[in-house]
Amino acid sequence: MGGEDWQMWMDALRQAGVLADGAITVAYSYIGPEVTWPIYRDGSIGVAKLDVEATAKKLNEQLAASGGKAYVSINKALVTQASSAIPVVPLYISLLYKVMKEKKTHEGCIEQIYRLFAHNLYNGAKPNLDSAGRIRIDDKEMDAAVQAEVDALWPQVTTENLKQISDYESYSSEFLKLFGFGLDGVDYKAAVDPAMGQS
């Protein structure tokens, strides 16, 4: 979760002589709203994210001579194996998806990263950076109107109304797909040979 692996990869590429002049490297991170901070930003995950940001600064110093850059991209909340394991985050994402889909601003993984590349990294212009030097593609999530609606829904959620007040169905579907379940075109009732491939 921290920047050590990123640094090691960049060191290995440089030592192998395969880093092109002007190479760009980017690490994905997340900040999110204050409701998630006690468990996320203020916890061990947050410390790891700060290490990623510190690593970006070191990498920028190392890449400067060849015209390269290292960025941290602050991304939108999405259903991932990591985010699904963090308390409160799945509930937050379920509420967020409902609000953003209603406002037609929701982006999945592909759309979000396309916007990162097409509008920030490879469009011939300088990326839009915040005061800490990070690219912010969480802007649609952190829009004040979106966050106000999520904040209003948060205290209303109960076990009984979860499916009505949030987009739990989409969250659940995306979560299952991470592990190969709920995919179109797969016959989950078909007989499977557990010894397949063994001699």
XYZ file of C-alpha atoms in Angstrom:
199
model
C 0.000 0.000 0.000
C 2.950 2.326 0.508
C 5.468 3.557 -2.038
C 8.262 1.026 -1.493
C 7.188 -1.332 -4.306
C 6.772 1.624 -6.672
C 10.303 2.797 -5.867
C 11.696 -0.725 -6.326
C 10.023 -1.101 -9.741
C 11.354 2.246 -10.924
C 14.841 1.397 -9.622
C 14.746 -1.953 -11.459
C 13.629 -0.318 -14.720
C 16.330 2.351 -14.438
C 19.051 -0.208 -13.615
C 17.978 -2.334 -16.595
C 18.283 0.717 -18.852
C 14.696 0.460 -20.091
C 13.259 3.741 -18.781
C 12.610 6.045 -21.727
C 13.423 9.730 -21.533
C 10.287 11.568 -20.460
C 8.810 8.449 -18.850
C 5.677 9.074 -16.800
C 4.738 6.909 -13.845
C 1.571 7.177 -11.787
C 0.350 5.586 -8.561
C -3.330 5.427 -7.693
C -4.542 6.608 -4.305
C -7.696 7.673 -2.524
C -8.708 10.302 0.020
C -12.507 10.258 0.179
C -14.878 12.143 2.471
C -14.391 12.742 6.183
C -16.849 9.993 7.146
C -14.257 7.428 5.979
C -11.191 9.109 7.486
C -11.158 7.568 10.996
C -10.771 4.072 9.535
C -9.124 5.016 6.235
C -7.105 8.228 6.006
C -6.262 8.456 9.725
C -5.347 4.770 10.043
C -2.517 2.602 8.775
C -3.868 2.790 5.210
C -3.601 6.572 5.364
C 0.013 6.334 6.516
C 0.729 4.079 3.535
C -0.932 6.604 1.202
C 1.257 9.382 2.617
C 4.276 7.180 1.876
C 3.090 6.884 -1.745
C 3.002 10.689 -1.960
C 6.495 10.974 -0.443
C 7.735 8.366 -2.933
C 6.333 10.420 -5.822
C 8.466 13.372 -4.691
C 11.599 11.191 -4.567
C 10.841 9.700 -7.973
C 10.343 13.170 -9.445
C 13.821 14.126 -8.260
C 15.265 10.954 -9.817
C 13.373 11.357 -13.114
C 14.011 15.088 -13.534
C 17.286 14.659 -15.454
C 15.557 12.584 -18.151
C 12.431 14.755 -18.308
C 10.278 12.154 -16.571
C 7.532 12.678 -14.022
C 5.923 10.728 -11.193
C 2.354 11.479 -10.175
C -0.124 10.349 -7.582
C -3.668 10.214 -8.914
C -6.404 10.585 -6.311
C -9.194 8.427 -7.706
C -12.905 7.952 -7.063
C -14.238 5.295 -4.694
C -14.765 2.020 -6.552
C -15.559 -1.584 -5.660
C -12.227 -3.373 -5.271
C -10.984 -6.219 -3.094
C -9.239 -3.632 -0.924
C -12.136 -1.182 -0.581
C -14.591 -3.971 0.207
C -12.566 -4.986 3.270
C -12.497 -1.539 4.890
C -15.306 -0.909 7.418
C -17.853 1.792 6.383
C -16.446 2.051 2.844
C -18.857 -0.470 1.228
C -21.828 1.410 2.703
C -20.382 4.730 1.564
C -19.808 3.383 -1.974
C -23.370 2.026 -2.122
C -24.758 5.465 -1.245
C -22.290 7.256 -3.519
C -23.179 5.102 -6.527
C -26.884 5.847 -6.045
C -26.301 9.607 -5.933
C -23.781 9.718 -8.793
C -25.912 7.514 -11.047
C -28.903 9.772 -10.433
C -26.736 12.781 -11.367
C -25.281 10.872 -14.351
C -21.719 11.486 -13.129
C -20.861 7.905 -12.121
C -17.694 6.417 -13.621
C -16.458 2.854 -13.432
C -12.789 1.848 -13.391
C -12.303 2.072 -17.169
C -14.034 5.450 -17.586
C -12.136 6.956 -14.683
C -8.708 5.856 -15.877
C -9.522 6.873 -19.447
C -10.233 10.375 -18.105
C -6.948 10.307 -16.163
C -4.944 9.409 -19.263
C -6.856 11.425 -21.883
C -7.364 14.607 -19.881
C -4.386 14.713 -17.524
C -1.411 12.615 -18.616
C -1.362 12.349 -22.404
C -3.233 15.351 -23.775
C -0.203 17.568 -24.365
C -1.084 19.878 -21.476
C 0.013 19.891 -17.860
C -2.162 17.799 -15.529
C -4.542 19.576 -13.167
C -2.780 19.286 -9.824
C -3.947 20.163 -6.333
C -1.839 22.111 -3.834
C -0.015 18.893 -2.844
C 0.918 18.136 -6.472
C -1.601 15.308 -6.895
C -3.862 14.712 -9.896
C -7.482 14.777 -8.717
C -9.889 12.614 -10.680
C -12.085 12.234 -7.619
C -13.632 15.604 -8.460
C -16.990 14.125 -9.485
C -17.183 12.114 -6.265
C -16.134 15.025 -4.079
C -18.489 17.515 -5.764
C -20.217 19.429 -2.950
C -23.723 18.570 -4.175
C -22.881 14.858 -4.404
C -21.352 14.798 -0.931
C -24.297 16.724 0.541
C -26.709 14.085 -0.748
C -24.562 11.215 0.533
C -24.303 12.978 3.913
C -28.093 13.343 4.032
C -28.628 9.644 3.265
C -25.978 8.356 5.688
C -27.946 8.726 8.975
C -31.115 7.361 7.360
C -29.695 3.940 6.436
C -31.016 0.917 8.298
C -30.775 -2.807 7.679
C -34.381 -2.713 6.518
C -34.057 0.132 3.981
C -30.488 -0.446 2.732
C -31.583 -1.787 -0.652
C -34.008 1.087 -1.229
C -31.871 3.983 -0.019
C -28.591 2.921 -1.646
C -27.316 1.187 -4.774
C -26.520 -1.952 -2.818
C -27.520 -4.116 -5.793
C -24.776 -2.635 -8.010
C -22.256 -2.794 -5.186
C -23.072 -6.446 -4.527
C -22.963 -7.315 -8.234
C -19.564 -5.652 -8.730
C -18.209 -7.331 -5.597
C -19.251 -10.791 -6.803
C -17.714 -10.154 -10.240
C -14.339 -9.489 -8.587
C -14.311 -13.194 -7.716
C -15.793 -14.540 -10.956
C -19.435 -14.749 -9.884
C -22.515 -13.183 -11.466
C -20.921 -12.922 -14.907
C -23.099 -13.115 -18.011
C -22.528 -16.194 -20.145
C -21.246 -18.413 -17.342
C -23.292 -21.498 -16.464
C -22.698 -21.749 -12.734
C -24.814 -24.921 -12.537
C -22.669 -26.824 -15.050
C -20.809 -29.849 -13.736
C -17.159 -29.151 -13.039
C -14.363 -31.698 -12.857
C -12.294 -30.652 -9.806
C -9.415 -32.859 -11.016
C -9.242 -31.097 -14.392
C -5.669 -30.644 -15.535
C -4.249 -33.163 -13.099
C -2.605 -36.302 -14.431
